Amino acid sequence: MRAFYIDSPGVTRFGTATPPEMKENEVLLKVQRVGLCGSDLNTYRGRNPLVSYPRIPGHEIAGEIVKVGTKVPGSIQPGQLVTLNPYKNCGECPACRKGRINACRNNQTMGVQREGALTEVIAVPWERIIKASVKELNHLALIEPMAVGFHAVRRGRARKTDKVIVFGCGAIGLGVIAGCVRAGAEVVAVDIVDRKLEIAHAVGAAATINSRSQDVIEFAKDYTRGDGMDLAIEAVGHPQTFVDCVDVAAPAGRVVYIGYSQAPVSYDTKKILTKELDIMGSRGALQQDFEDAVNYVEAGSYPADATITRVFDFEDADTALQLWEDDPNAVTKFIIAQPEASSRD
C-alpha cells in the first residue's frame, strides 16, 4: 500500500508500506482524512526531538472501520466513521499507574515515535477508537487537536466565573477556546495574525488581542480592572508567552502550558511565589477529552469549516508541508484527503 514518508529534514517521498496485520483486539481503518499537526511540520523542519527517520507522519485521523478483530465489542462495526486516540502508553510507569496515561514516560504517538496515518489503512486497538456521528470527514479530523485543547482546559479547572486568556489561536488554541466556552468561561484570545483572531472570535472568544500592535499585559490589566486573569493557557511555545502567562495571571490564579519552548525561559520567580500560582503542564489528551470534543462538534457548537485553511489531495502532502513551512502564520489547519482506495490491496 502507498504511504507518504518524511525521510529526513526537508526530504519527503511517496513510497510503499507493508499492510498491517490486524490483531484480534484491533480494528482495521481505511484512512480518509489526516490533519497535519505542528509536530508533523517540526518533523519536516528537523525540529522534532522525539522523532526518528524515516517516518510516516499523521495522527489527526478520520477513518472508516473496514474490519474488526474477534475480541472487539459488537458495538464496533465495519462501516462506522471514527477518529482515534493516537497515543500508546506502557501501563507501568508512574503516570500510567496514576491513570494519567497521556503523560506516560514511554508514550509513543502515531507519526512521531511510530508510524503514522498518511497511508491507506492502519490497525489500531479498539479501545482507542472514538465513534462519532460527525458525517463531515474534515470535521472529524479536527477532533484530536480539539481534545488536546479540552484537556488543557480540564487541567486549568476553567469555570463560569473565570476570565481566561489563551495565547495562540492555532488548531490547539482554538480547541482551548472552545473548551473554555463550553465551561462557561469568558475568553480573551491572543495571536499575531488578525485572521486567526477572527476565527477565535467565531469560536467564542469575547475579546481578542493582536500582540504585535497591543500590549497584552496592559490590556489584561484594564480588562480585569486590575485583578488579572483567573486562568492563562499557553499554546504557542515561545519564551515570551510563557512569561506573559505569569505576568497576566491574577493572585491565586492558574497557568497551563501546552506549547514547547525551543529556547530557555527566564522567569521572575517572585511573581510565581507572591501570587501563589498553580502552574501546570498539559500533554495530549485522555479518552474523555476526545469524547467531549466529538460531542461539542456533533452539537454544532464549533465553526469547524472556518478553522480549516485548505484541504489537499494525498498526492500533494509534500506541497502542503512546504507551503506551511514557507508561511506558517497563514495556516490554521491543513488537511490531507485520501481518495477512495481498496483496503485489501
PDB file of N, CA and C in Angstrom, residues 177-238:
ATOM      1  N   ILE A 177     -10.009  27.505  23.389  1.00  0.00           N
ATOM      2  CA  ILE A 177     -11.086  28.499  23.449  1.00  0.00           C
ATOM      3  C   ILE A 177     -12.445  27.819  23.488  1.00  0.00           C
ATOM      4  N   ALA A 178     -12.640  26.830  22.619  1.00  0.00           N
ATOM      5  CA  ALA A 178     -13.915  26.109  22.601  1.00  0.00           C
ATOM      6  C   ALA A 178     -14.176  25.427  23.933  1.00  0.00           C
ATOM      7  N   GLY A 179     -13.128  24.822  24.509  1.00  0.00           N
ATOM      8  CA  GLY A 179     -13.307  24.160  25.797  1.00  0.00           C
ATOM      9  C   GLY A 179     -13.662  25.135  26.902  1.00  0.00           C
ATOM     10  N   CYS A 180     -13.059  26.318  26.881  1.00  0.00           N
ATOM     11  CA  CYS A 180     -13.391  27.344  27.876  1.00  0.00           C
ATOM     12  C   CYS A 180     -14.822  27.843  27.705  1.00  0.00           C
ATOM     13  N   VAL A 181     -15.221  28.062  26.459  1.00  0.00           N
ATOM     14  CA  VAL A 181     -16.595  28.496  26.181  1.00  0.00           C
ATOM     15  C   VAL A 181     -17.576  27.432  26.657  1.00  0.00           C
ATOM     16  N   ARG A 182     -17.242  26.186  26.398  1.00  0.00           N
ATOM     17  CA  ARG A 182     -18.082  25.070  26.852  1.00  0.00           C
ATOM     18  C   ARG A 182     -18.233  25.077  28.373  1.00  0.00           C
ATOM     19  N   ALA A 183     -17.164  25.486  29.083  1.00  0.00           N
ATOM     20  CA  ALA A 183     -17.201  25.544  30.542  1.00  0.00           C
ATOM     21  C   ALA A 183     -17.900  26.796  31.059  1.00  0.00           C
ATOM     22  N   GLY A 184     -18.238  27.723  30.150  1.00  0.00           N
ATOM     23  CA  GLY A 184     -18.922  28.947  30.546  1.00  0.00           C
ATOM     24  C   GLY A 184     -17.994  30.092  30.895  1.00  0.00           C
ATOM     25  N   ALA A 185     -16.682  29.924  30.663  1.00  0.00           N
ATOM     26  CA  ALA A 185     -15.723  30.976  30.997  1.00  0.00           C
ATOM     27  C   ALA A 185     -15.716  32.069  29.938  1.00  0.00           C
ATOM     28  N   GLU A 186     -15.193  33.220  30.308  1.00  0.00           N
ATOM     29  CA  GLU A 186     -15.050  34.365  29.406  1.00  0.00           C
ATOM     30  C   GLU A 186     -13.620  34.390  28.888  1.00  0.00           C
ATOM     31  N   VAL A 187     -13.456  34.385  27.556  1.00  0.00           N
ATOM     32  CA  VAL A 187     -12.138  34.151  26.965  1.00  0.00           C
ATOM     33  C   VAL A 187     -11.609  35.380  26.242  1.00  0.00           C
ATOM     34  N   VAL A 188     -10.330  35.668  26.485  1.00  0.00           N
ATOM     35  CA  VAL A 188      -9.567  36.642  25.705  1.00  0.00           C
ATOM     36  C   VAL A 188      -8.531  35.861  24.895  1.00  0.00           C
ATOM     37  N   ALA A 189      -8.529  36.032  23.577  1.00  0.00           N
ATOM     38  CA  ALA A 189      -7.626  35.300  22.695  1.00  0.00           C
ATOM     39  C   ALA A 189      -6.499  36.207  22.218  1.00  0.00           C
ATOM     40  N   VAL A 190      -5.279  35.666  22.180  1.00  0.00           N
ATOM     41  CA  VAL A 190      -4.099  36.427  21.777  1.00  0.00           C
ATOM     42  C   VAL A 190      -3.414  35.723  20.613  1.00  0.00           C
ATOM     43  N   ASP A 191      -3.070  36.485  19.578  1.00  0.00           N
ATOM     44  CA  ASP A 191      -2.292  35.951  18.466  1.00  0.00           C
ATOM     45  C   ASP A 191      -1.642  37.132  17.757  1.00  0.00           C
ATOM     46  N   ILE A 192      -0.833  36.847  16.730  1.00  0.00           N
ATOM     47  CA  ILE A 192      -0.197  37.913  15.952  1.00  0.00           C
ATOM     48  C   ILE A 192      -0.784  38.005  14.549  1.00  0.00           C
ATOM     49  N   VAL A 193      -1.817  37.188  14.275  1.00  0.00           N
ATOM     50  CA  VAL A 193      -2.428  37.141  12.945  1.00  0.00           C
ATOM     51  C   VAL A 193      -3.909  37.495  13.072  1.00  0.00           C
ATOM     52  N   ASP A 194      -4.333  38.554  12.419  1.00  0.00           N
ATOM     53  CA  ASP A 194      -5.718  39.024  12.545  1.00  0.00           C
ATOM     54  C   ASP A 194      -6.722  37.968  12.095  1.00  0.00           C
ATOM     55  N   ARG A 195      -6.406  37.235  11.020  1.00  0.00           N
ATOM     56  CA  ARG A 195      -7.342  36.221  10.528  1.00  0.00           C
ATOM     57  C   ARG A 195      -7.590  35.141  11.584  1.00  0.00           C
ATOM     58  N   LYS A 196      -6.539  34.747  12.290  1.00  0.00           N
ATOM     59  CA  LYS A 196      -6.709  33.743  13.339  1.00  0.00           C
ATOM     60  C   LYS A 196      -7.528  34.305  14.502  1.00  0.00           C
ATOM     61  N   LEU A 197      -7.382  35.585  14.769  1.00  0.00           N
ATOM     62  CA  LEU A 197      -8.186  36.212  15.821  1.00  0.00           C
ATOM     63  C   LEU A 197      -9.653  36.287  15.419  1.00  0.00           C
ATOM     64  N   GLU A 198      -9.915  36.481  14.135  1.00  0.00           N
ATOM     65  CA  GLU A 198     -11.295  36.446  13.651  1.00  0.00           C
ATOM     66  C   GLU A 198     -11.915  35.070  13.873  1.00  0.00           C
ATOM     67  N   ILE A 199     -11.140  34.027  13.616  1.00  0.00           N
ATOM     68  CA  ILE A 199     -11.632  32.671  13.843  1.00  0.00           C
ATOM     69  C   ILE A 199     -11.869  32.445  15.337  1.00  0.00           C
ATOM     70  N   ALA A 200     -10.945  32.935  16.169  1.00  0.00           N
ATOM     71  CA  ALA A 200     -11.101  32.800  17.618  1.00  0.00           C
ATOM     72  C   ALA A 200     -12.397  33.440  18.092  1.00  0.00           C
ATOM     73  N   HIS A 201     -12.730  34.590  17.514  1.00  0.00           N
ATOM     74  CA  HIS A 201     -13.996  35.250  17.863  1.00  0.00           C
ATOM     75  C   HIS A 201     -15.180  34.381  17.457  1.00  0.00           C
ATOM     76  N   ALA A 202     -15.097  33.761  16.276  1.00  0.00           N
ATOM     77  CA  ALA A 202     -16.180  32.879  15.824  1.00  0.00           C
ATOM     78  C   ALA A 202     -16.320  31.665  16.732  1.00  0.00           C
ATOM     79  N   VAL A 203     -15.198  31.178  17.278  1.00  0.00           N
ATOM     80  CA  VAL A 203     -15.243  30.038  18.191  1.00  0.00           C
ATOM     81  C   VAL A 203     -15.876  30.425  19.520  1.00  0.00           C
ATOM     82  N   GLY A 204     -15.769  31.717  19.887  1.00  0.00           N
ATOM     83  CA  GLY A 204     -16.429  32.154  21.108  1.00  0.00           C
ATOM     84  C   GLY A 204     -15.642  33.091  21.988  1.00  0.00           C
ATOM     85  N   ALA A 205     -14.464  33.532  21.545  1.00  0.00           N
ATOM     86  CA  ALA A 205     -13.694  34.481  22.347  1.00  0.00           C
ATOM     87  C   ALA A 205     -14.456  35.789  22.500  1.00  0.00           C
ATOM     88  N   ALA A 206     -14.511  36.298  23.722  1.00  0.00           N
ATOM     89  CA  ALA A 206     -15.216  37.559  23.988  1.00  0.00           C
ATOM     90  C   ALA A 206     -14.408  38.760  23.555  1.00  0.00           C
ATOM     91  N   ALA A 207     -13.071  38.623  23.556  1.00  0.00           N
ATOM     92  CA  ALA A 207     -12.181  39.713  23.150  1.00  0.00           C
ATOM     93  C   ALA A 207     -10.933  39.111  22.530  1.00  0.00           C
ATOM     94  N   THR A 208     -10.278  39.889  21.666  1.00  0.00           N
ATOM     95  CA  THR A 208      -9.070  39.418  21.005  1.00  0.00           C
ATOM     96  C   THR A 208      -7.989  40.488  21.071  1.00  0.00           C
ATOM     97  N   ILE A 209      -6.731  40.039  21.063  1.00  0.00           N
ATOM     98  CA  ILE A 209      -5.585  40.943  21.119  1.00  0.00           C
ATOM     99  C   ILE A 209      -4.575  40.515  20.062  1.00  0.00           C
ATOM    100  N   ASN A 210      -4.192  41.443  19.202  1.00  0.00           N
ATOM    101  CA  ASN A 210      -3.045  41.217  18.341  1.00  0.00           C
ATOM    102  C   ASN A 210      -1.827  41.742  19.089  1.00  0.00           C
ATOM    103  N   SER A 211      -0.986  40.825  19.558  1.00  0.00           N
ATOM    104  CA  SER A 211       0.119  41.217  20.436  1.00  0.00           C
ATOM    105  C   SER A 211       1.230  41.956  19.707  1.00  0.00           C
ATOM    106  N   ARG A 212       1.148  42.041  18.372  1.00  0.00           N
ATOM    107  CA  ARG A 212       2.101  42.869  17.636  1.00  0.00           C
ATOM    108  C   ARG A 212       1.763  44.352  17.731  1.00  0.00           C
ATOM    109  N   SER A 213       0.499  44.646  17.976  1.00  0.00           N
ATOM    110  CA  SER A 213       0.069  46.043  17.995  1.00  0.00           C
ATOM    111  C   SER A 213      -0.515  46.474  19.332  1.00  0.00           C
ATOM    112  N   GLN A 214      -0.745  45.532  20.239  1.00  0.00           N
ATOM    113  CA  GLN A 214      -1.314  45.851  21.540  1.00  0.00           C
ATOM    114  C   GLN A 214      -0.450  45.267  22.644  1.00  0.00           C
ATOM    115  N   ASP A 215      -0.420  45.935  23.771  1.00  0.00           N
ATOM    116  CA  ASP A 215       0.295  45.445  24.941  1.00  0.00           C
ATOM    117  C   ASP A 215      -0.606  44.486  25.702  1.00  0.00           C
ATOM    118  N   VAL A 216      -0.241  43.218  25.713  1.00  0.00           N
ATOM    119  CA  VAL A 216      -1.092  42.197  26.331  1.00  0.00           C
ATOM    120  C   VAL A 216      -1.244  42.427  27.824  1.00  0.00           C
ATOM    121  N   ILE A 217      -0.165  42.777  28.487  1.00  0.00           N
ATOM    122  CA  ILE A 217      -0.211  42.942  29.940  1.00  0.00           C
ATOM    123  C   ILE A 217      -1.142  44.093  30.323  1.00  0.00           C
ATOM    124  N   GLU A 218      -1.018  45.212  29.625  1.00  0.00           N
ATOM    125  CA  GLU A 218      -1.875  46.357  29.918  1.00  0.00           C
ATOM    126  C   GLU A 218      -3.332  46.066  29.570  1.00  0.00           C
ATOM    127  N   PHE A 219      -3.557  45.367  28.453  1.00  0.00           N
ATOM    128  CA  PHE A 219      -4.918  45.015  28.070  1.00  0.00           C
ATOM    129  C   PHE A 219      -5.562  44.157  29.160  1.00  0.00           C
ATOM    130  N   ALA A 220      -4.828  43.139  29.615  1.00  0.00           N
ATOM    131  CA  ALA A 220      -5.376  42.242  30.628  1.00  0.00           C
ATOM    132  C   ALA A 220      -5.666  42.990  31.933  1.00  0.00           C
ATOM    133  N   LYS A 221      -4.787  43.928  32.279  1.00  0.00           N
ATOM    134  CA  LYS A 221      -4.989  44.713  33.496  1.00  0.00           C
ATOM    135  C   LYS A 221      -6.271  45.552  33.389  1.00  0.00           C
ATOM    136  N   ASP A 222      -6.447  46.210  32.237  1.00  0.00           N
ATOM    137  CA  ASP A 222      -7.648  47.019  32.035  1.00  0.00           C
ATOM    138  C   ASP A 222      -8.896  46.140  31.964  1.00  0.00           C
ATOM    139  N   TYR A 223      -8.788  45.007  31.279  1.00  0.00           N
ATOM    140  CA  TYR A 223      -9.943  44.127  31.050  1.00  0.00           C
ATOM    141  C   TYR A 223     -10.476  43.567  32.370  1.00  0.00           C
ATOM    142  N   THR A 224      -9.574  43.322  33.306  1.00  0.00           N
ATOM    143  CA  THR A 224      -9.973  42.720  34.586  1.00  0.00           C
ATOM    144  C   THR A 224     -10.036  43.745  35.714  1.00  0.00           C
ATOM    145  N   ARG A 225      -9.933  45.049  35.352  1.00  0.00           N
ATOM    146  CA  ARG A 225      -9.952  46.120  36.343  1.00  0.00           C
ATOM    147  C   ARG A 225      -8.868  45.929  37.393  1.00  0.00           C
ATOM    148  N   GLY A 226      -7.722  45.473  36.908  1.00  0.00           N
ATOM    149  CA  GLY A 226      -6.564  45.336  37.773  1.00  0.00           C
ATOM    150  C   GLY A 226      -6.429  43.999  38.473  1.00  0.00           C
ATOM    151  N   ASP A 227      -7.440  43.144  38.375  1.00  0.00           N
ATOM    152  CA  ASP A 227      -7.389  41.864  39.091  1.00  0.00           C
ATOM    153  C   ASP A 227      -6.409  40.873  38.476  1.00  0.00           C
ATOM    154  N   GLY A 228      -6.331  40.820  37.167  1.00  0.00           N
ATOM    155  CA  GLY A 228      -5.572  39.784  36.482  1.00  0.00           C
ATOM    156  C   GLY A 228      -6.485  38.654  36.037  1.00  0.00           C
ATOM    157  N   MET A 229      -5.973  37.799  35.175  1.00  0.00           N
ATOM    158  CA  MET A 229      -6.764  36.705  34.610  1.00  0.00           C
ATOM    159  C   MET A 229      -6.788  35.517  35.575  1.00  0.00           C
ATOM    160  N   ASP A 230      -7.951  34.915  35.698  1.00  0.00           N
ATOM    161  CA  ASP A 230      -8.070  33.744  36.578  1.00  0.00           C
ATOM    162  C   ASP A 230      -7.279  32.552  36.045  1.00  0.00           C
ATOM    163  N   LEU A 231      -7.205  32.445  34.734  1.00  0.00           N
ATOM    164  CA  LEU A 231      -6.527  31.307  34.106  1.00  0.00           C
ATOM    165  C   LEU A 231      -5.836  31.791  32.835  1.00  0.00           C
ATOM    166  N   ALA A 232      -4.577  31.417  32.667  1.00  0.00           N
ATOM    167  CA  ALA A 232      -3.815  31.733  31.457  1.00  0.00           C
ATOM    168  C   ALA A 232      -3.329  30.419  30.847  1.00  0.00           C
ATOM    169  N   ILE A 233      -3.596  30.237  29.553  1.00  0.00           N
ATOM    170  CA  ILE A 233      -3.206  28.994  28.874  1.00  0.00           C
ATOM    171  C   ILE A 233      -2.325  29.335  27.677  1.00  0.00           C
ATOM    172  N   GLU A 234      -1.164  28.715  27.615  1.00  0.00           N
ATOM    173  CA  GLU A 234      -0.167  28.975  26.588  1.00  0.00           C
ATOM    174  C   GLU A 234      -0.192  27.864  25.552  1.00  0.00           C
ATOM    175  N   ALA A 235      -0.447  28.229  24.280  1.00  0.00           N
ATOM    176  CA  ALA A 235      -0.495  27.250  23.192  1.00  0.00           C
ATOM    177  C   ALA A 235       0.332  27.746  22.006  1.00  0.00           C
ATOM    178  N   VAL A 236       1.485  28.328  22.312  1.00  0.00           N
ATOM    179  CA  VAL A 236       2.373  28.884  21.288  1.00  0.00           C
ATOM    180  C   VAL A 236       3.727  28.190  21.300  1.00  0.00           C
ATOM    181  N   GLY A 237       4.354  28.153  22.496  1.00  0.00           N
ATOM    182  CA  GLY A 237       5.682  27.590  22.601  1.00  0.00           C
ATOM    183  C   GLY A 237       6.781  28.612  22.409  1.00  0.00           C
ATOM    184  N   HIS A 238       6.526  29.844  22.817  1.00  0.00           N
ATOM    185  CA  HIS A 238       7.524  30.919  22.698  1.00  0.00           C
ATOM    186  C   HIS A 238       7.899  31.390  24.100  1.00  0.00           C
TER     187      HIS A 238
END
